[in-house]
PDB file of C-alpha atoms in Angstrom:
ATOM      1  CA  MET A   1      87.515 108.333 103.776  1.00 61.00           C
ATOM      2  CA  LEU A   2      90.947 109.908 103.317  1.00 64.00           C
ATOM      3  CA  ARG A   3      92.392 106.646 101.965  1.00 75.00           C
ATOM      4  CA  ALA A   4      89.480 105.880  99.627  1.00 75.00           C
ATOM      5  CA  ARG A   5      90.431 105.527  95.972  1.00 85.00           C
ATOM      6  CA  PRO A   6      88.043 105.001  93.066  1.00 89.00           C
ATOM      7  CA  PHE A   7      88.088 101.717  91.175  1.00 93.00           C
ATOM      8  CA  SER A   8      86.574 100.443  87.947  1.00 95.00           C
ATOM      9  CA  ALA A   9      83.723  97.953  88.055  1.00 96.00           C
ATOM     10  CA  VAL A  10      80.974  96.526  85.900  1.00 97.00           C
ATOM     11  CA  ILE A  11      77.535  96.151  87.453  1.00 96.00           C
ATOM     12  CA  ARG A  12      75.498  93.457  85.712  1.00 96.00           C
ATOM     13  CA  SER A  13      71.783  92.814  86.260  1.00 95.00           C
ATOM     14  CA  ALA A  14      68.589  92.025  84.369  1.00 93.00           C
ATOM     15  CA  GLN A  15      68.632  95.727  83.461  1.00 90.00           C
ATOM     16  CA  GLY A  16      71.903  95.259  81.553  1.00 94.00           C
ATOM     17  CA  GLU A  17      75.579  95.990  82.102  1.00 96.00           C
ATOM     18  CA  ALA A  18      76.843  99.301  83.460  1.00 95.00           C
ATOM     19  CA  PRO A  19      80.509 100.297  83.716  1.00 96.00           C
ATOM     20  CA  ALA A  20      81.301 102.363  86.810  1.00 95.00           C
ATOM     21  CA  ARG A  21      84.223 104.334  88.208  1.00 93.00           C
ATOM     22  CA  THR A  22      83.265 104.227  91.863  1.00 91.00           C
ATOM     23  CA  PHE A  23      84.431 104.634  95.451  1.00 88.00           C
ATOM     24  CA  GLN A  24      81.946 102.089  96.803  1.00 85.00           C
ATOM     25  CA  ILE A  25      79.207  99.731  95.661  1.00 90.00           C
ATOM     26  CA  ALA A  26      76.640  98.662  98.234  1.00 86.00           C
ATOM     27  CA  VAL A  27      74.014  95.958  97.763  1.00 88.00           C
ATOM     28  CA  GLY A  28      71.352  95.354 100.385  1.00 84.00           C
ATOM     29  CA  ASN A  29      68.256  93.263 100.860  1.00 84.00           C
ATOM     30  CA  GLY A  30      66.954  95.374 103.716  1.00 78.00           C
ATOM     31  CA  ARG A  31      66.744  99.040 104.508  1.00 74.00           C
ATOM     32  CA  HIS A  32      69.699  99.611 106.869  1.00 72.00           C
ATOM     33  CA  TYR A  33      73.443  98.923 106.823  1.00 72.00           C
ATOM     34  CA  GLY A  34      76.605 100.269 108.425  1.00 70.00           C
ATOM     35  CA  GLY A  35      75.265 101.528 111.744  1.00 70.00           C
ATOM     36  CA  GLY A  36      72.076 103.180 110.545  1.00 70.00           C
ATOM     37  CA  ASN A  37      72.731 104.247 106.956  1.00 71.00           C
ATOM     38  CA  VAL A  38      69.959 103.459 104.499  1.00 72.00           C
ATOM     39  CA  VAL A  39      70.642 101.586 101.241  1.00 74.00           C
ATOM     40  CA  SER A  40      67.445 102.966  99.685  1.00 75.00           C
ATOM     41  CA  GLU A  41      64.425 104.725 101.112  1.00 76.00           C
ATOM     42  CA  ARG A  42      62.255 102.203  99.176  1.00 80.00           C
ATOM     43  CA  ALA A  43      64.059  99.089 100.455  1.00 80.00           C
ATOM     44  CA  ALA A  44      62.238  96.531 102.573  1.00 81.00           C
ATOM     45  CA  ILE A  45      63.525  93.205 103.886  1.00 82.00           C
ATOM     46  CA  ASP A  46      60.586  91.306 102.372  1.00 83.00           C
ATOM     47  CA  ASP A  47      60.128  92.969  98.967  1.00 86.00           C
ATOM     48  CA  GLY A  48      62.035  90.303  96.994  1.00 89.00           C
ATOM     49  CA  GLN A  49      64.442  92.897  95.588  1.00 91.00           C
ATOM     50  CA  LEU A  50      68.029  93.947  96.172  1.00 91.00           C
ATOM     51  CA  ASP A  51      68.881  97.628  96.212  1.00 87.00           C
ATOM     52  CA  LEU A  52      72.248  98.791  94.921  1.00 89.00           C
ATOM     53  CA  TYR A  53      74.058 102.083  94.958  1.00 85.00           C
ATOM     54  CA  SER A  54      77.412 103.063  93.509  1.00 89.00           C
ATOM     55  CA  LEU A  55      79.307 106.213  94.579  1.00 86.00           C
ATOM     56  CA  GLU A  56      80.581 107.657  91.304  1.00 88.00           C
ATOM     57  CA  MET A  57      81.807 111.117  92.262  1.00 80.00           C
ATOM     58  CA  SER A  58      85.037 112.726  91.109  1.00 77.00           C
ATOM     59  CA  THR A  59      86.301 113.352  94.647  1.00 72.00           C
ATOM     60  CA  VAL A  60      85.731 111.578  97.934  1.00 69.00           C
ATOM     61  CA  TRP A  61      85.235 114.914  99.698  1.00 68.00           C
ATOM     62  CA  LYS A  62      81.767 115.251  98.202  1.00 68.00           C
ATOM     63  CA  MET A  63      80.720 112.286 100.369  1.00 69.00           C
ATOM     64  CA  ALA A  64      80.889 114.548 103.424  1.00 67.00           C
ATOM     65  CA  LEU A  65      78.123 116.681 101.909  1.00 68.00           C
ATOM     66  CA  MET A  66      76.058 113.560 101.246  1.00 68.00           C
ATOM     67  CA  LEU A  67      76.153 112.146 104.787  1.00 68.00           C
ATOM     68  CA  PRO A  68      72.675 113.396 105.792  1.00 65.00           C
ATOM     69  CA  ALA A  69      71.237 111.887 102.583  1.00 67.00           C
ATOM     70  CA  PHE A  70      72.795 108.491 103.437  1.00 65.00           C
ATOM     71  CA  ARG A  71      71.143 108.474 106.847  1.00 63.00           C
ATOM     72  CA  ALA A  72      67.746 109.110 105.215  1.00 61.00           C
ATOM     73  CA  GLY A  73      68.252 106.930 102.139  1.00 62.00           C
ATOM     74  CA  ALA A  74      67.878 109.922  99.815  1.00 60.00           C
ATOM     75  CA  HIS A  75      71.405 109.708  98.331  1.00 59.00           C
ATOM     76  CA  GLY A  76      69.920 108.428  95.052  1.00 58.00           C
ATOM     77  CA  ALA A  77      68.835 112.003  94.350  1.00 55.00           C
ATOM     78  CA  TRP A  78      72.492 112.991  93.846  1.00 61.00           C
ATOM     79  CA  SER A  79      73.667 112.689  90.235  1.00 66.00           C
ATOM     80  CA  GLU A  80      76.923 111.078  91.454  1.00 78.00           C
ATOM     81  CA  VAL A  81      75.081 108.123  92.980  1.00 83.00           C
ATOM     82  CA  ARG A  82      73.890 105.334  90.673  1.00 87.00           C
ATOM     83  CA  THR A  83      70.975 103.355  92.097  1.00 86.00           C
ATOM     84  CA  ALA A  84      69.361 100.160  90.857  1.00 90.00           C
ATOM     85  CA  ARG A  85      66.783  97.647  92.067  1.00 91.00           C
ATOM     86  CA  CYS A  86      66.736  94.038  90.892  1.00 93.00           C
ATOM     87  CA  ALA A  87      66.542  90.438  92.166  1.00 94.00           C
ATOM     88  CA  ALA A  88      70.221  89.758  91.289  1.00 96.00           C
ATOM     89  CA  PHE A  89      73.445  91.671  90.626  1.00 94.00           C
ATOM     90  CA  ASP A  90      76.964  90.725  89.575  1.00 96.00           C
ATOM     91  CA  VAL A  91      79.809  93.074  90.479  1.00 96.00           C
ATOM     92  CA  LEU A  92      82.954  92.553  88.409  1.00 96.00           C
ATOM     93  CA  THR A  93      86.307  94.296  88.878  1.00 96.00           C
ATOM     94  CA  ARG A  94      89.669  94.075  87.112  1.00 94.00           C
ATOM     95  CA  ARG A  95      91.451  93.121  90.319  1.00 94.00           C
ATOM     96  CA  PRO A  96      89.730  91.375  93.229  1.00 96.00           C
ATOM     97  CA  LYS A  97      88.161  93.791  95.714  1.00 93.00           C
ATOM     98  CA  PRO A  98      87.095  92.686  99.196  1.00 91.00           C
ATOM     99  CA  VAL A  99      83.380  92.087  99.817  1.00 92.00           C
ATOM    100  CA  ASN A 100      82.140  93.062 103.267  1.00 86.00           C
ATOM    101  CA  ALA A 101      78.999  91.447 104.730  1.00 81.00           C
ATOM    102  CA  ASP A 102      77.801  92.632 108.126  1.00 74.00           C
ATOM    103  CA  GLY A 103      81.225  94.010 109.014  1.00 74.00           C
ATOM    104  CA  GLU A 104      83.239  90.968 107.932  1.00 84.00           C
ATOM    105  CA  ILE A 105      85.263  90.425 104.745  1.00 90.00           C
ATOM    106  CA  VAL A 106      83.622  87.286 103.343  1.00 92.00           C
ATOM    107  CA  THR A 107      84.933  87.037  99.781  1.00 93.00           C
ATOM    108  CA  ALA A 108      86.252  89.132  96.903  1.00 94.00           C
ATOM    109  CA  THR A 109      84.975  90.247  93.541  1.00 94.00           C
ATOM    110  CA  PRO A 110      83.750  89.032  91.177  1.00 96.00           C
ATOM    111  CA  ALA A 111      80.665  88.719  93.371  1.00 95.00           C
ATOM    112  CA  HIS A 112      77.126  87.534  92.701  1.00 96.00           C
ATOM    113  CA  PHE A 113      74.222  88.800  94.822  1.00 94.00           C
ATOM    114  CA  ARG A 114      70.786  87.188  94.561  1.00 95.00           C
ATOM    115  CA  VAL A 115      67.555  87.243  96.554  1.00 91.00           C
ATOM    116  CA  HIS A 116      66.243  83.888  97.746  1.00 88.00           C
ATOM    117  CA  PRO A 117      62.574  84.645  98.532  1.00 82.00           C
ATOM    118  CA  ALA A 118      61.162  82.867 101.582  1.00 80.00           C
ATOM    119  CA  ALA A 119      64.572  81.285 102.331  1.00 82.00           C
ATOM    120  CA  VAL A 120      64.250  81.836 106.082  1.00 81.00           C
ATOM    121  CA  ARG A 121      61.332  80.644 108.158  1.00 83.00           C
ATOM    122  CA  ILE A 122      60.382  82.599 111.239  1.00 79.00           C
ATOM    123  CA  PHE A 123      58.557  80.850 114.076  1.00 81.00           C
ATOM    124  CA  ALA A 124      56.696  82.888 116.673  1.00 77.00           C
ATOM    125  CA  PRO A 125      54.229  81.899 119.370  1.00 83.00           C
ATOM    126  CA  GLN A 126      50.561  82.180 118.448  1.00 83.00           C
ATOM    127  CA  GLY A 127      48.795  85.280 119.623  1.00 77.00           C
ATOM    128  CA  VAL A 128      51.853  87.512 119.402  1.00 69.00           C
ATOM    129  CA  ALA A 129      51.231  90.491 117.161  1.00 67.00           C
ATOM    130  CA  PRO A 130      53.954  91.112 114.561  1.00 61.00           C
ATOM    131  CA  ALA A 131      56.212  94.081 115.223  1.00 58.00           C
ATOM    132  CA  ARG A 132      55.631  97.234 113.228  1.00 53.00           C
ATOM    133  CA  ARG A 133      57.484  97.095 109.945  1.00 49.00           C
ATOM    134  CA  ARG A 134      60.564  99.309 110.232  1.00 48.00           C
ATOM    135  CA  GLY A 135      62.945  97.680 107.764  1.00 46.00           C
ATOM    136  CA  GLY A 136      66.301  96.222 108.715  1.00 45.00           C
ATOM    137  CA  ALA A 137      67.213  92.623 109.235  1.00 45.00           C
ATOM    138  CA  ALA A 138      64.768  89.876 110.079  1.00 43.00           C
ATOM    139  CA  ALA A 139      65.054  88.121 113.408  1.00 38.00           C
TER     140      ALA A 139
END
């Protein structure tokens, strides 16, 4: 957190284009990321939507006050946190920024995120009741 510096980005979706001065942009197709943080309290792995948030505060120190809200997914209530929900997002930056997926740097911006509904088939033995829906990644 001490080394975090804001950067300029443009977030593009079906809702339009939004310029942002941000410390972090997160896009998720499920509820959880980063060891138990919640992208959005409304997010579900099978809802066909991506949830995005952008941390647009003036100082990184305010993030410390927000930590409990991140664990619950209520950080969208803070005025410094932009949230959006859509089937696809583009994140554009002046200089390439690393893109982290499940703890690994996989590419750099500009980045395109899109939901592919029903892209993964799950096979389970007959007669096994599905687990209670809790969010998170599919098996």
